[in-house]
Amino acid sequence: MTLFGKLDDLDTKSNENQQNKKITETEKTKVLIIGSGPAGYTAAIYAARANLSPVLYEGLQPGGQLTTTTEIENFPGYPEGTTGAEMMDDLKKQAERFGSDIRFGMATKTDLSKRPFKVTIDDKKIIETESLIIATGATAKYLGLEDEKKYAGSGVSACATCDGFFYRAKDVAVVGGGDTAAEEALYLSQLCNKVYMIVRRDVLRASKVMQKRVFETENIEILWKHQTKGLVGDGVVEGAKLVKNKGEENEVDVDIKIDGFFLAIGHTPNSDIVTDYLDTDDTGYIKTLPGTTKTNIPGVYACGDVQDNIYRQAVTAAGSGCMAAIDAERWLAENS
Ligand code: NDP
């Protein structure tokens, strides 16, 4: 071996050592759940009650997307409604009551090539698990404008309930025409002076009941058939540059003065860490066998928004979390 060969070898070994050093712990589980929205917590309740001692890692946003929503009026069993944060807190307590081990931490890598499946947590620890339930949800989409990055945290937000407070008595805009946009606009209308809804078509996608509320709210103005070209402002957002009737004869530029620009145009599934192994659709939603939570790998299950681009409701996510725990339990019974 040449000196260079030896040095290369040493380099490789030292890199391996450094990587190994980072992994300080390995632990074994029967059921590992990643993600903590209604799907993850419900899977934990069912797996715990089946005596499977599930371990659940909550991810970056414990409680998931619902913790950033306002009133939940459509979850069965809450005649007066509740808040997302309260509901997630209740689900977590319920899962813990039956012995779920709920931990703060983020799954950063997976190896699903063979059993036990390996899931790396925070790049530090490996969990070797007999079965895996993926309930990692979805994340808000952005328009892809440079200005969204430029003004991130300085007027641009994808969560009205998190950041709306900073815009009290100011003028703001919400992009989108779905239920999320309607909900965010209604929430902001109670805090802000004026709320524009920037809607790219001449109809809203939101449910009729939400549309009615929006139309009846005086300080919400819908900018139909408008799209956003960019944002302006000295360090913070002070306005948006829009175009109306884009591509049509009567296309016209429109400028609005706003302090806050809220995105509400849909979501991307959080499936990155498993796409090397699991079948997904074109947009990254994990494919499951219809009527089940089974993925293409036996012993790996997906529930909630990471596998659902149609219903995306708290109640359907919770239902699929229950299904994932039952699917995992049956599979473990047959394969342990
Ligand atoms: P949706 O996909 O329903 O709506 C997205 C909206 O953003 C649409 O109006 C869409 O326009 C618009 N949009 C998408 N991309 C762009 C773009 N590049 N530029 C401008 N506008 C864009 O997403 P939501 O997050 O609103 O809702 C997701 C699901 O969650 C739905 O099923 C909804 O019913 C549900 N939900 C339920 C709630 C409740 O029941 N309380 C609350 C919130 C959500 P276009 O219509 O032209 O495609």
CSV table of C-alpha atoms and ligand atoms in Angstrom, one decimal:
chain,number,residue,atom,x,y,z
A,1,MET,CA,0.0,0.0,0.0
A,2,THR,CA,1.3,3.5,-0.9
A,3,LEU,CA,1.5,6.2,1.7
A,4,PHE,CA,-1.4,7.9,-0.1
A,5,GLY,CA,-3.3,4.7,0.1
A,6,LYS,CA,-2.6,4.5,3.9
A,7,LEU,CA,-3.6,8.1,4.3
A,8,ASP,CA,-6.9,7.6,2.3
A,9,ASP,CA,-7.5,4.5,4.4
A,10,LEU,CA,-7.0,6.5,7.6
A,11,ASP,CA,-9.3,9.2,6.3
A,12,THR,CA,-12.0,6.7,5.6
A,13,LYS,CA,-11.6,5.1,9.0
A,14,SER,CA,-11.6,8.4,10.7
A,15,ASN,CA,-14.8,9.5,8.9
A,16,GLU,CA,-16.4,6.1,9.8
A,17,ASN,CA,-15.4,6.6,13.4
A,18,GLN,CA,-16.8,10.1,13.4
A,19,GLN,CA,-20.1,8.9,12.0
A,20,ASN,CA,-20.2,6.0,14.4
A,21,LYS,CA,-19.3,8.4,17.3
A,22,LYS,CA,-22.4,10.4,16.4
A,23,ILE,CA,-24.7,7.4,16.9
A,24,THR,CA,-24.5,7.1,20.7
A,25,GLU,CA,-27.3,4.6,21.3
A,26,THR,CA,-29.3,1.8,19.7
A,27,GLU,CA,-32.7,0.7,21.0
A,28,LYS,CA,-35.2,-2.0,20.0
A,29,THR,CA,-38.9,-1.6,19.7
A,30,LYS,CA,-41.9,-3.6,18.4
A,31,VAL,CA,-43.8,-0.6,17.1
A,32,LEU,CA,-42.2,2.7,16.3
A,33,ILE,CA,-44.5,5.6,15.3
A,34,ILE,CA,-43.0,8.7,13.7
A,35,GLY,CA,-45.2,11.8,13.8
A,36,SER,CA,-47.6,13.3,16.3
A,37,GLY,CA,-50.8,14.6,14.7
A,38,PRO,CA,-54.1,12.9,15.2
A,39,ALA,CA,-52.9,9.9,13.1
A,40,GLY,CA,-49.7,9.3,15.2
A,41,TYR,CA,-51.3,9.7,18.6
A,42,THR,CA,-54.3,7.5,17.6
A,43,ALA,CA,-52.0,4.8,16.4
A,44,ALA,CA,-50.2,5.1,19.8
A,45,ILE,CA,-53.4,4.8,21.7
A,46,TYR,CA,-54.4,1.6,19.8
A,47,ALA,CA,-50.9,0.1,19.8
A,48,ALA,CA,-50.5,0.8,23.6
A,49,ARG,CA,-53.9,-0.8,24.4
A,50,ALA,CA,-52.7,-3.9,22.4
A,51,ASN,CA,-49.7,-4.1,24.8
A,52,LEU,CA,-47.2,-3.3,22.1
A,53,SER,CA,-45.4,-0.6,24.1
A,54,PRO,CA,-45.2,1.8,21.2
A,55,VAL,CA,-42.5,4.5,21.0
A,56,LEU,CA,-43.6,7.7,19.3
A,57,TYR,CA,-41.3,10.5,18.1
A,58,GLU,CA,-43.1,13.7,17.9
A,59,GLY,CA,-41.1,15.5,15.2
A,60,LEU,CA,-40.4,19.2,14.9
A,61,GLN,CA,-44.0,20.3,15.5
A,62,PRO,CA,-45.4,18.2,18.4
A,63,GLY,CA,-49.1,17.8,17.8
A,64,GLY,CA,-48.7,18.4,14.0
A,65,GLN,CA,-50.5,20.9,11.8
A,66,LEU,CA,-53.7,21.0,14.0
A,67,THR,CA,-51.7,22.9,16.7
A,68,THR,CA,-51.6,25.8,14.3
A,69,THR,CA,-55.3,25.7,13.5
A,70,THR,CA,-58.0,27.7,15.3
A,71,GLU,CA,-61.4,26.3,16.2
A,72,ILE,CA,-62.1,22.7,15.3
A,73,GLU,CA,-65.9,22.4,14.9
A,74,ASN,CA,-66.1,19.2,12.8
A,75,PHE,CA,-64.4,16.6,15.0
A,76,PRO,CA,-67.2,14.3,16.3
A,77,GLY,CA,-67.7,14.4,20.0
A,78,TYR,CA,-67.0,18.1,20.6
A,79,PRO,CA,-70.5,19.7,20.3
A,80,GLU,CA,-69.1,23.1,21.3
A,81,GLY,CA,-65.9,22.7,19.2
A,82,THR,CA,-62.3,22.7,20.6
A,83,THR,CA,-58.9,24.1,19.6
A,84,GLY,CA,-56.3,22.1,17.7
A,85,ALA,CA,-53.8,22.5,20.5
A,86,GLU,CA,-56.3,21.2,23.2
A,87,MET,CA,-57.3,18.3,21.1
A,88,MET,CA,-53.6,17.2,20.5
A,89,ASP,CA,-52.9,17.6,24.1
A,90,ASP,CA,-55.8,15.4,25.0
A,91,LEU,CA,-54.8,12.8,22.4
A,92,LYS,CA,-51.2,12.8,23.8
A,93,LYS,CA,-52.4,12.3,27.4
A,94,GLN,CA,-54.7,9.5,26.2
A,95,ALA,CA,-51.9,7.7,24.5
A,96,GLU,CA,-49.6,8.1,27.5
A,97,ARG,CA,-52.3,6.8,29.8
A,98,PHE,CA,-52.0,3.4,28.2
A,99,GLY,CA,-48.3,3.3,28.3
A,100,SER,CA,-47.1,4.9,25.0
A,101,ASP,CA,-43.6,6.3,25.2
A,102,ILE,CA,-43.9,9.7,23.6
A,103,ARG,CA,-40.6,11.5,23.0
A,104,PHE,CA,-39.4,14.7,21.5
A,105,GLY,CA,-37.2,14.0,18.5
A,106,MET,CA,-37.0,13.9,14.8
A,107,ALA,CA,-36.5,10.8,12.5
A,108,THR,CA,-33.7,11.9,10.2
A,109,LYS,CA,-33.0,8.7,8.3
A,110,THR,CA,-34.4,5.3,7.6
A,111,ASP,CA,-33.2,1.9,6.4
A,112,LEU,CA,-36.2,-0.2,5.5
A,113,SER,CA,-34.2,-2.7,3.4
A,114,LYS,CA,-34.7,-5.5,5.9
A,115,ARG,CA,-36.1,-6.3,9.4
A,116,PRO,CA,-35.7,-5.0,11.9
A,117,PHE,CA,-36.2,-1.6,10.2
A,118,LYS,CA,-33.7,1.1,11.3
A,119,VAL,CA,-34.7,4.6,12.0
A,120,THR,CA,-32.2,7.2,13.0
A,121,ILE,CA,-33.4,9.8,15.5
A,122,ASP,CA,-31.8,13.3,15.5
A,123,ASP,CA,-28.7,11.8,13.7
A,124,LYS,CA,-27.7,10.4,17.1
A,125,LYS,CA,-29.6,7.3,18.0
A,126,ILE,CA,-30.9,4.3,16.0
A,127,ILE,CA,-34.2,2.6,16.8
A,128,GLU,CA,-34.4,-0.9,15.5
A,129,THR,CA,-38.1,-1.7,15.1
A,130,GLU,CA,-40.1,-4.7,14.1
A,131,SER,CA,-42.8,-2.6,12.6
A,132,LEU,CA,-43.0,1.1,11.6
A,133,ILE,CA,-45.9,3.5,11.5
A,134,ILE,CA,-45.3,6.6,9.5
A,135,ALA,CA,-47.6,9.5,10.5
A,136,THR,CA,-45.3,12.4,9.5
A,137,GLY,CA,-48.1,14.6,8.0
A,138,ALA,CA,-47.7,17.3,5.4
A,139,THR,CA,-46.1,20.8,5.3
A,140,ALA,CA,-47.4,24.1,3.9
A,141,LYS,CA,-46.5,25.0,0.4
A,142,TYR,CA,-45.0,28.2,-0.8
A,143,LEU,CA,-45.4,29.9,-4.2
A,144,GLY,CA,-41.7,29.6,-4.9
A,145,LEU,CA,-41.0,33.4,-5.1
A,146,GLU,CA,-37.5,34.6,-4.1
A,147,ASP,CA,-39.3,37.3,-2.1
A,148,GLU,CA,-40.8,34.6,0.2
A,149,LYS,CA,-37.3,33.7,1.3
A,150,LYS,CA,-36.2,37.3,1.4
A,151,TYR,CA,-39.0,38.3,3.8
A,152,ALA,CA,-39.3,35.0,5.7
A,153,GLY,CA,-40.1,35.9,9.3
A,154,SER,CA,-40.3,39.6,8.2
A,155,GLY,CA,-43.8,39.6,6.9
A,156,VAL,CA,-44.1,36.2,5.2
A,157,SER,CA,-45.8,33.4,7.1
A,158,ALA,CA,-47.6,30.1,6.4
A,159,CYS,CA,-49.4,30.1,9.7
A,160,ALA,CA,-51.9,32.8,10.7
A,161,THR,CA,-52.6,31.4,14.1
A,162,CYS,CA,-48.9,31.4,14.9
A,163,ASP,CA,-48.0,34.8,13.6
A,164,GLY,CA,-51.3,36.7,13.2
A,165,PHE,CA,-50.8,38.4,16.6
A,166,PHE,CA,-47.9,40.4,15.2
A,167,TYR,CA,-50.2,42.1,12.6
A,168,ARG,CA,-52.9,43.5,14.9
A,169,ALA,CA,-54.7,46.5,13.3
A,170,LYS,CA,-52.6,46.1,10.2
A,171,ASP,CA,-53.5,45.2,6.6
A,172,VAL,CA,-52.5,41.7,5.5
A,173,ALA,CA,-53.1,39.3,2.6
A,174,VAL,CA,-53.8,35.5,2.5
A,175,VAL,CA,-53.0,33.6,-0.7
A,176,GLY,CA,-55.3,30.8,-1.7
A,177,GLY,CA,-59.0,30.0,-1.9
A,178,GLY,CA,-59.3,26.7,0.0
A,179,ASP,CA,-60.6,26.0,3.5
A,180,THR,CA,-57.2,26.8,5.0
A,181,ALA,CA,-57.1,30.2,3.3
A,182,ALA,CA,-60.7,30.9,4.3
A,183,GLU,CA,-59.9,29.9,7.9
A,184,GLU,CA,-56.8,31.9,8.1
A,185,ALA,CA,-58.5,35.0,6.5
A,186,LEU,CA,-61.4,34.7,9.1
A,187,TYR,CA,-58.9,34.4,12.0
A,188,LEU,CA,-56.9,37.4,10.7
A,189,SER,CA,-60.1,39.4,10.2
A,190,GLN,CA,-60.6,39.5,13.9
A,191,LEU,CA,-57.1,40.9,14.6
A,192,CYS,CA,-56.3,43.0,11.5
A,193,ASN,CA,-57.7,46.1,10.0
A,194,LYS,CA,-58.1,44.5,6.6
A,195,VAL,CA,-57.5,41.1,5.0
A,196,TYR,CA,-57.1,40.6,1.3
A,197,MET,CA,-57.6,37.1,-0.1
A,198,ILE,CA,-55.5,36.6,-3.2
A,199,VAL,CA,-57.4,34.0,-5.3
A,200,ARG,CA,-56.1,32.9,-8.6
A,201,ARG,CA,-59.5,31.8,-10.1
A,202,ASP,CA,-62.9,33.4,-9.9
A,203,VAL,CA,-64.2,30.8,-7.5
A,204,LEU,CA,-63.2,29.6,-4.0
A,205,ARG,CA,-62.3,26.0,-3.5
A,206,ALA,CA,-63.4,26.3,0.2
A,207,SER,CA,-66.5,24.6,1.5
A,208,LYS,CA,-69.8,26.5,1.2
A,209,VAL,CA,-70.0,27.2,4.9
A,210,MET,CA,-66.5,28.7,5.0
A,211,GLN,CA,-67.3,30.7,1.8
A,212,LYS,CA,-70.4,32.1,3.4
A,213,ARG,CA,-68.4,33.2,6.5
A,214,VAL,CA,-65.8,34.9,4.3
A,215,PHE,CA,-68.4,36.7,2.2
A,216,GLU,CA,-70.2,37.9,5.3
A,217,THR,CA,-67.0,39.4,6.9
A,218,GLU,CA,-66.8,43.0,6.2
A,219,ASN,CA,-63.0,43.5,6.4
A,220,ILE,CA,-62.2,40.7,4.0
A,221,GLU,CA,-61.8,41.7,0.4
A,222,ILE,CA,-61.4,39.0,-2.2
A,223,LEU,CA,-59.1,39.8,-5.1
A,224,TRP,CA,-60.4,37.4,-7.7
A,225,LYS,CA,-58.2,36.2,-10.5
A,226,HIS,CA,-55.1,37.8,-8.9
A,227,GLN,CA,-51.6,36.2,-8.7
A,228,THR,CA,-48.6,37.4,-6.8
A,229,LYS,CA,-45.5,38.6,-8.7
A,230,GLY,CA,-43.4,39.7,-5.7
A,231,LEU,CA,-43.2,41.6,-2.5
A,232,VAL,CA,-41.8,45.0,-1.7
A,233,GLY,CA,-40.5,46.6,1.5
A,234,ASP,CA,-37.5,48.0,3.3
A,235,GLY,CA,-36.4,44.9,5.3
A,236,VAL,CA,-40.0,43.9,6.1
A,237,VAL,CA,-43.0,43.4,3.9
A,238,GLU,CA,-44.7,46.7,3.0
A,239,GLY,CA,-46.6,45.7,-0.1
A,240,ALA,CA,-47.3,43.0,-2.7
A,241,LYS,CA,-47.1,43.3,-6.5
A,242,LEU,CA,-50.0,41.4,-8.1
A,243,VAL,CA,-51.3,40.8,-11.6
A,244,LYS,CA,-55.0,40.5,-12.4
A,245,ASN,CA,-56.4,38.4,-15.3
A,246,LYS,CA,-52.9,37.1,-16.1
A,247,GLY,CA,-52.5,36.1,-19.8
A,248,GLU,CA,-55.8,37.7,-20.8
A,249,GLU,CA,-56.4,40.8,-22.9
A,250,ASN,CA,-57.4,42.9,-19.8
A,251,GLU,CA,-54.3,41.8,-17.8
A,252,VAL,CA,-53.3,44.5,-15.4
A,253,ASP,CA,-50.8,45.1,-12.6
A,254,VAL,CA,-52.2,45.7,-9.1
A,255,ASP,CA,-50.2,46.9,-6.1
A,256,ILE,CA,-51.5,46.5,-2.5
A,257,LYS,CA,-50.1,47.9,0.7
A,258,ILE,CA,-49.8,45.1,3.3
A,259,ASP,CA,-47.6,44.3,6.3
A,260,GLY,CA,-48.2,40.5,6.3
A,261,PHE,CA,-48.3,37.9,3.5
A,262,PHE,CA,-49.8,34.6,4.5
A,263,LEU,CA,-49.5,31.5,2.4
A,264,ALA,CA,-52.4,29.0,2.4
A,265,ILE,CA,-52.1,27.1,-0.9
A,266,GLY,CA,-51.9,23.5,0.2
A,267,HIS,CA,-49.4,21.1,1.5
A,268,THR,CA,-46.5,18.8,0.6
A,269,PRO,CA,-46.3,15.3,2.3
A,270,ASN,CA,-43.4,14.8,4.7
A,271,SER,CA,-42.2,11.5,3.1
A,272,ASP,CA,-38.6,12.4,2.2
A,273,ILE,CA,-37.0,10.0,4.6
A,274,VAL,CA,-38.8,7.0,3.2
A,275,THR,CA,-39.0,7.7,-0.5
A,276,ASP,CA,-36.0,5.5,-1.2
A,277,TYR,CA,-38.0,2.5,0.0
A,278,LEU,CA,-41.7,3.2,-0.3
A,279,ASP,CA,-43.9,3.7,-3.3
A,280,THR,CA,-45.3,7.2,-3.6
A,281,ASP,CA,-47.4,9.1,-6.1
A,282,ASP,CA,-46.0,11.9,-8.2
A,283,THR,CA,-46.3,14.4,-5.4
A,284,GLY,CA,-44.7,12.3,-2.7
A,285,TYR,CA,-47.8,10.9,-1.0
A,286,ILE,CA,-47.1,7.4,0.3
A,287,LYS,CA,-49.1,4.8,-1.6
A,288,THR,CA,-51.1,2.4,0.6
A,289,LEU,CA,-53.1,-0.7,-0.4
A,290,PRO,CA,-56.7,0.6,-0.7
A,291,GLY,CA,-58.7,0.1,2.4
A,292,THR,CA,-55.6,-0.5,4.6
A,293,THR,CA,-52.5,1.4,5.7
A,294,LYS,CA,-50.1,-1.2,4.2
A,295,THR,CA,-47.2,0.2,2.2
A,296,ASN,CA,-45.2,-1.9,-0.3
A,297,ILE,CA,-43.0,-3.1,2.5
A,298,PRO,CA,-44.7,-5.6,4.9
A,299,GLY,CA,-44.5,-4.3,8.5
A,300,VAL,CA,-44.4,-0.6,7.4
A,301,TYR,CA,-47.6,1.4,7.6
A,302,ALA,CA,-48.6,4.9,6.6
A,303,CYS,CA,-51.5,6.9,8.1
A,304,GLY,CA,-52.7,10.5,8.1
A,305,ASP,CA,-51.9,13.3,5.7
A,306,VAL,CA,-48.6,11.7,4.5
A,307,GLN,CA,-50.7,9.2,2.6
A,308,ASP,CA,-53.9,11.1,2.1
A,309,ASN,CA,-54.2,13.9,-0.5
A,310,ILE,CA,-58.0,13.6,-0.7
A,311,TYR,CA,-59.7,13.9,2.7
A,312,ARG,CA,-57.0,15.5,4.9
A,313,GLN,CA,-59.2,15.8,8.0
A,314,ALA,CA,-58.3,15.3,11.6
A,315,VAL,CA,-61.0,12.7,11.9
A,316,THR,CA,-59.8,10.7,8.8
A,317,ALA,CA,-56.2,11.0,10.0
A,318,ALA,CA,-57.2,9.6,13.4
A,319,GLY,CA,-59.2,6.8,11.7
A,320,SER,CA,-56.2,5.8,9.6
A,321,GLY,CA,-54.0,5.9,12.7
A,322,CYS,CA,-56.3,3.4,14.3
A,323,MET,CA,-56.1,1.3,11.1
A,324,ALA,CA,-52.3,1.4,11.1
A,325,ALA,CA,-52.0,0.2,14.7
A,326,ILE,CA,-54.4,-2.7,14.0
A,327,ASP,CA,-52.5,-3.5,10.7
A,328,ALA,CA,-49.2,-3.5,12.6
A,329,GLU,CA,-50.6,-5.6,15.5
A,330,ARG,CA,-52.0,-8.3,13.2
A,331,TRP,CA,-48.8,-8.4,11.2
A,332,LEU,CA,-46.6,-8.7,14.3
A,333,ALA,CA,-48.9,-11.5,15.6
A,334,GLU,CA,-48.3,-13.4,12.4
A,335,ASN,CA,-44.6,-12.6,11.9
A,336,SER,CA,-42.9,-12.3,15.3
B,1,NDP,P1,-56.6,23.1,-1.0
B,1,NDP,O1,-55.8,22.3,-1.9
B,1,NDP,O2,-58.0,22.7,-0.7
B,1,NDP,O3,-56.7,24.6,-1.6
B,1,NDP,C1,-55.5,25.2,-2.0
B,1,NDP,C2,-55.9,26.6,-2.5
B,1,NDP,O4,-54.7,27.3,-2.9
B,1,NDP,C3,-56.8,26.6,-3.8
B,1,NDP,O5,-57.7,27.7,-3.7
B,1,NDP,C4,-55.8,26.7,-4.9
B,1,NDP,O6,-56.3,27.3,-6.0
B,1,NDP,C5,-54.8,27.7,-4.3
B,1,NDP,N1,-53.5,27.5,-4.9
B,1,NDP,C6,-52.7,26.4,-5.0
B,1,NDP,N2,-51.6,26.6,-5.6
B,1,NDP,C7,-51.6,28.0,-5.8
B,1,NDP,C8,-50.6,28.8,-6.4
B,1,NDP,N3,-49.5,28.4,-6.9
B,1,NDP,N4,-51.0,30.1,-6.5
B,1,NDP,C9,-52.1,30.6,-6.1
B,1,NDP,N5,-53.1,29.8,-5.5
B,1,NDP,C10,-52.8,28.5,-5.4
B,1,NDP,O7,-55.7,23.2,0.3
B,1,NDP,P2,-56.2,23.6,1.8
B,1,NDP,O8,-54.9,23.6,2.5
B,1,NDP,O9,-57.0,24.8,1.8
B,1,NDP,O10,-57.1,22.4,2.3
B,1,NDP,C11,-56.6,21.1,2.3
B,1,NDP,C12,-57.7,20.1,2.8
B,1,NDP,O11,-57.9,20.3,4.2
B,1,NDP,C13,-59.0,20.3,2.1
B,1,NDP,O12,-59.6,19.0,1.9
B,1,NDP,C14,-59.8,21.1,3.1
B,1,NDP,O13,-61.2,20.9,3.0
B,1,NDP,C15,-59.2,20.6,4.4
B,1,NDP,N6,-59.4,21.7,5.5
B,1,NDP,C16,-60.4,21.6,6.3
B,1,NDP,C17,-60.6,22.5,7.3
B,1,NDP,C18,-61.8,22.4,8.2
B,1,NDP,O14,-62.6,21.6,7.9
B,1,NDP,N7,-61.8,23.2,9.3
B,1,NDP,C19,-59.6,23.6,7.5
B,1,NDP,C20,-58.5,23.6,6.6
B,1,NDP,C21,-58.4,22.7,5.6
B,1,NDP,P3,-57.3,26.5,-7.1
B,1,NDP,O15,-58.6,26.4,-6.3
B,1,NDP,O16,-57.3,27.4,-8.2
B,1,NDP,O17,-56.6,25.2,-7.3
